[in-house]
Amino acid sequence: MQENIKYDESNIQVLEGLEAVRKRPGMYIGSTSSRGLHHLVYEIMDNSIDEALAGYCTKITIIINKDNSITNIDNGRGIPVGIHPQMGIPTVEVVHTILHAGGKFDGKGYKVSGGLHGVGASVVNALSEYMIVEVFRDGKIYRQRYERGKVVTGLEVVGQTDVTGTKTTFLPDREIFETIEFDYEVLLARFRELAFLNKGLTIVLRDERPEVPVEKELHYEGGIVSFVEYMDRNKSPLHDPIYYTGEKDGSFVEIAMQYNKDSYVENIHSYANNISTAEGGTHLTGFKTAITKVLNDYARKYNIIKENEKNLLGEDVREGLTAIISVKLPEPQFEGQTKTKLGNSEIRTLVENVISEKFESYLEENPSIARVILDKCLASSRAREAARKARELTRRKSVLESTTLPGKLADCTEKDPSLCEIFIVEGDSAGGSAKQGRDRRFQAILPLWGKMLNVEKSRVDKVYGNEKLAPVITALGTSISDDFDISKLRYHKIIIMADADVDGAHIRTLLLTFFYRYMYPLVENGHVYIAQPPLYKIAHGKEEVYAYDDRELAKIFEEKGWKKADCTVQRYKGLGEMNPEQLWETTMNPETRVILRVELEDAVAADEIFTVLMGEKVEPRKEFIQTYAKNVRNLDI
Ligand code: 0RA
């Protein structure tokens, strides 16, 4: 009797658990937007990756089915089907119906509970119209079906097999998600990253939705060395990638790094248990400290830095460096605003020791490579010194002129940055309309003039001195690079407003490159927006409406029942053609406008796009433009 009551109670708890997930899905998967939708796939796949890390699974296949359901197949041992000693139901059912706040259900190593990950199969189940799990184990095929987290069929044996593994199919719930349309490219980018991070693992992505299904197999014997080569494929490396590993007390670290000739920026990505640690943490700190020390010690030893000269700084030794730092550890602590900062202190020493020992001997054994690396660092150091002088000059000037804000800035009256917006506008005529059309209480206008610098091809000293960028820097108030301070940001919305033509796209890309490379936290924290001016104005009698693209134009005719012959359709060639009232109404008024927030879903892809579009090599740019020319209007970062 006792037993029975207890069972009922836990059953009720179970239901409450998954009900909670359906009531507040954002708490478990971050959001119900497209981003949250894609997280469902990562959650399910995560379990298969764990099985691969444990050494039992070599291949994971993910299929996007015609109806946007997802099938995830692995060739691991199969989820255990035996009766769970505490719960009294099959373990596979426990895994799918009981909320495991990211914990391990079987004490297996490497269960990740950081960021949005690790919440597990039960959360995905709760948020799916249906889920079908098939386990291939002990010569049998077991099968169970759930709907919105609830069991609809008990675990059944449905056939025989001579393989092992787990196959999960789920259809995300339309009642929960804003969209259930999966993006092949988004999944592919994440799977490529996972294939790089898990050397030897094969990941297959198959899209069954097109007329002719698409399939891609990802497998990198080189692991993160291949990752670095991949990221640098459009750059000019100074040497082959350097690769180190280390291990202590059940924690593993892997580092791959390579210096490039023609890049002035650093491209370092760190991971903990396959999760991108965008905010860095102990592994990244250990890496940075150690390479700075090793390079300074070597340069001192061989008199490359003279006795009266200063040491190289961290930023000097990272210029042009591409690196991946990947750690795998039993109990990762994720900290920081977005829970993407690794906190485990022991990892810092582990990484430092690996680099100190091995990078030092690498330099000793490869003196000519050591020399080109150090030449690059020294050049960076000199440029930094020049930048410091340029900066001091700017500061002195501003003291003399008594105002720090650029002359062309039409500032707003509101002083609380969280309520303020700045429109960065190309061209004086558009700038004029914007100044007249704006709501001056909270909207500032900064017209740009002069020659725009391509920051991808320049060092920081050039950036400070650039006539077009300097006003942007002073108007925003944050400074740049290592001096960047987000608490000084004067406007929480920075809106780039440029024409919808090729020149406008160019200026947009240059400004985005600048923000990405020199004011990264602005992008990361979602402060950067792109204004969407309309393409058409349609007048019908006294009524006037705007269309932002051709599709919308067609829709307006259809919905309003207007005939083309009765309307005047004006196509805007540029912002300058709009009068202040029109610009306000269509592009600036928060009540009626459309603005796109620049989001960084994938830092690796973003770096790649900026390198390709703005970097030294011409061929990859041509290739990119030829491939994507038809989509340029939707170029999203
Ligand atoms: C724990 C124990 C065993 C397998 C798994 C977990 C497992 C879970 C998942 C989830 C997706 N695919 C999976 N593959 C395996 C096996 C224990 C044993 O066989 O002794």
Tab-separated table of N, CA and C and ligand atoms in Angstrom, residues 43-52 56-57 72-81 91 95-96 105-108 111 121 133 135 137-138 165-168, ligand 1:
chain	number	residue	atom	x	y	z
A	43	GLU	N	19.670	19.509	-28.031
A	43	GLU	CA	19.428	18.776	-26.791
A	43	GLU	C	19.410	17.265	-27.025
A	44	ILE	N	18.675	16.864	-28.052
A	44	ILE	CA	18.562	15.437	-28.336
A	44	ILE	C	19.911	14.886	-28.783
A	45	MET	N	20.567	15.643	-29.640
A	45	MET	CA	21.844	15.209	-30.171
A	45	MET	C	22.914	15.126	-29.076
A	46	ASP	N	22.795	16.018	-28.096
A	46	ASP	CA	23.732	16.059	-26.989
A	46	ASP	C	23.884	14.689	-26.322
A	47	ASN	N	22.778	13.981	-26.171
A	47	ASN	CA	22.824	12.656	-25.550
A	47	ASN	C	23.611	11.676	-26.413
A	48	SER	N	23.461	11.792	-27.717
A	48	SER	CA	24.218	10.921	-28.622
A	48	SER	C	25.703	11.269	-28.578
A	49	ILE	N	26.005	12.567	-28.468
A	49	ILE	CA	27.405	13.000	-28.376
A	49	ILE	C	28.035	12.465	-27.092
A	50	ASP	N	27.266	12.493	-26.004
A	50	ASP	CA	27.753	11.920	-24.743
A	50	ASP	C	28.145	10.464	-24.944
A	51	GLU	N	27.309	9.756	-25.677
A	51	GLU	CA	27.573	8.344	-25.940
A	51	GLU	C	28.855	8.207	-26.779
A	52	ALA	N	29.082	9.169	-27.679
A	52	ALA	CA	30.307	9.170	-28.479
A	52	ALA	C	31.519	9.467	-27.593
A	56	TYR	N	31.343	4.862	-27.285
A	56	TYR	CA	30.473	3.796	-27.795
A	56	TYR	C	29.737	4.151	-29.085
A	57	CYS	N	29.864	5.377	-29.533
A	57	CYS	CA	29.098	5.814	-30.706
A	57	CYS	C	30.035	6.507	-31.682
A	72	ASN	N	16.777	11.746	-35.046
A	72	ASN	CA	18.179	11.679	-34.609
A	72	ASN	C	18.517	10.199	-34.373
A	73	ILE	N	19.507	9.697	-35.123
A	73	ILE	CA	19.867	8.285	-34.994
A	73	ILE	C	21.327	8.181	-34.560
A	74	ASP	N	21.607	7.387	-33.532
A	74	ASP	CA	23.014	7.126	-33.205
A	74	ASP	C	23.258	5.627	-33.141
A	75	ASN	N	24.531	5.251	-33.265
A	75	ASN	CA	24.882	3.835	-33.193
A	75	ASN	C	25.574	3.496	-31.865
A	76	GLY	N	25.064	4.117	-30.793
A	76	GLY	CA	25.593	3.825	-29.452
A	76	GLY	C	25.025	2.536	-28.885
A	77	ARG	N	25.036	2.439	-27.554
A	77	ARG	CA	24.583	1.197	-26.913
A	77	ARG	C	23.070	1.099	-26.826
A	78	GLY	N	22.390	2.210	-27.083
A	78	GLY	CA	20.933	2.220	-26.906
A	78	GLY	C	20.597	2.608	-25.479
A	79	ILE	N	19.572	3.434	-25.305
A	79	ILE	CA	19.171	3.840	-23.954
A	79	ILE	C	18.674	2.600	-23.210
A	80	PRO	N	19.100	2.401	-21.971
A	80	PRO	CA	18.658	1.216	-21.227
A	80	PRO	C	17.128	1.129	-21.150
A	81	VAL	N	16.615	-0.109	-21.283
A	81	VAL	CA	15.158	-0.300	-21.304
A	81	VAL	C	14.642	-0.999	-20.041
A	91	THR	N	13.747	2.560	-17.862
A	91	THR	CA	14.647	3.714	-17.791
A	91	THR	C	14.421	4.670	-18.964
A	95	VAL	N	13.809	8.696	-18.665
A	95	VAL	CA	14.606	9.710	-19.352
A	95	VAL	C	13.713	10.709	-20.102
A	96	HIS	N	12.587	10.211	-20.626
A	96	HIS	CA	11.754	11.074	-21.476
A	96	HIS	C	10.575	11.730	-20.770
A	105	PHE	N	21.467	11.177	-15.135
A	105	PHE	CA	20.498	10.223	-14.611
A	105	PHE	C	21.161	8.901	-14.265
A	106	ASP	N	22.403	8.757	-14.679
A	106	ASP	CA	23.033	7.468	-14.422
A	106	ASP	C	24.485	7.617	-13.969
A	107	GLY	N	24.864	8.833	-13.553
A	107	GLY	CA	26.219	9.047	-13.071
A	107	GLY	C	27.269	8.951	-14.154
A	108	LYS	N	26.838	8.987	-15.416
A	108	LYS	CA	27.789	8.965	-16.525
A	108	LYS	C	28.631	10.235	-16.506
A	111	LYS	N	28.207	14.777	-18.295
A	111	LYS	CA	26.876	15.297	-18.582
A	111	LYS	C	26.944	16.805	-18.403
A	121	ALA	N	16.197	15.157	-22.756
A	121	ALA	CA	15.173	14.632	-23.643
A	121	ALA	C	13.764	14.915	-23.137
A	133	VAL	N	10.454	7.145	-29.667
A	133	VAL	CA	11.811	6.692	-29.382
A	133	VAL	C	11.914	5.215	-29.709
A	135	VAL	N	14.684	2.030	-29.480
A	135	VAL	CA	15.962	1.595	-28.937
A	135	VAL	C	16.326	0.251	-29.572
A	137	ARG	N	18.638	-2.748	-29.098
A	137	ARG	CA	19.417	-3.272	-27.975
A	137	ARG	C	19.097	-4.738	-27.763
A	138	ASP	N	20.075	-5.505	-27.388
A	138	ASP	CA	19.863	-6.928	-27.063
A	138	ASP	C	19.117	-7.666	-28.173
A	165	GLY	N	21.699	1.000	-30.878
A	165	GLY	CA	21.599	2.443	-31.068
A	165	GLY	C	20.272	2.984	-30.607
A	166	THR	N	20.098	4.298	-30.832
A	166	THR	CA	18.869	4.965	-30.415
A	166	THR	C	18.384	5.836	-31.559
A	167	LYS	N	17.078	5.787	-31.817
A	167	LYS	CA	16.492	6.608	-32.871
A	167	LYS	C	15.332	7.398	-32.284
A	168	THR	N	15.414	8.710	-32.378
A	168	THR	CA	14.390	9.566	-31.782
A	168	THR	C	13.791	10.456	-32.860
B	1	0RA	C1	23.344	5.244	-20.166
B	1	0RA	C2	23.722	3.906	-20.232
B	1	0RA	C3	23.755	3.278	-21.464
B	1	0RA	C4	23.414	3.979	-22.580
B	1	0RA	C5	23.023	5.289	-22.528
B	1	0RA	C6	22.987	5.927	-21.313
B	1	0RA	C7	22.666	5.977	-23.767
B	1	0RA	C8	21.824	7.091	-23.750
B	1	0RA	C9	21.508	7.705	-24.973
B	1	0RA	C10	20.720	8.786	-25.375
B	1	0RA	C11	20.783	8.870	-26.754
B	1	0RA	N1	21.552	7.879	-27.210
B	1	0RA	C12	22.017	7.160	-26.159
B	1	0RA	N2	22.830	6.093	-26.147
B	1	0RA	C13	23.138	5.512	-24.978
B	1	0RA	C14	24.141	1.863	-21.666
B	1	0RA	C15	24.516	1.090	-20.469
B	1	0RA	C16	24.918	-0.300	-20.878
B	1	0RA	O1	24.653	-0.724	-21.995
B	1	0RA	O2	25.501	-0.952	-20.045
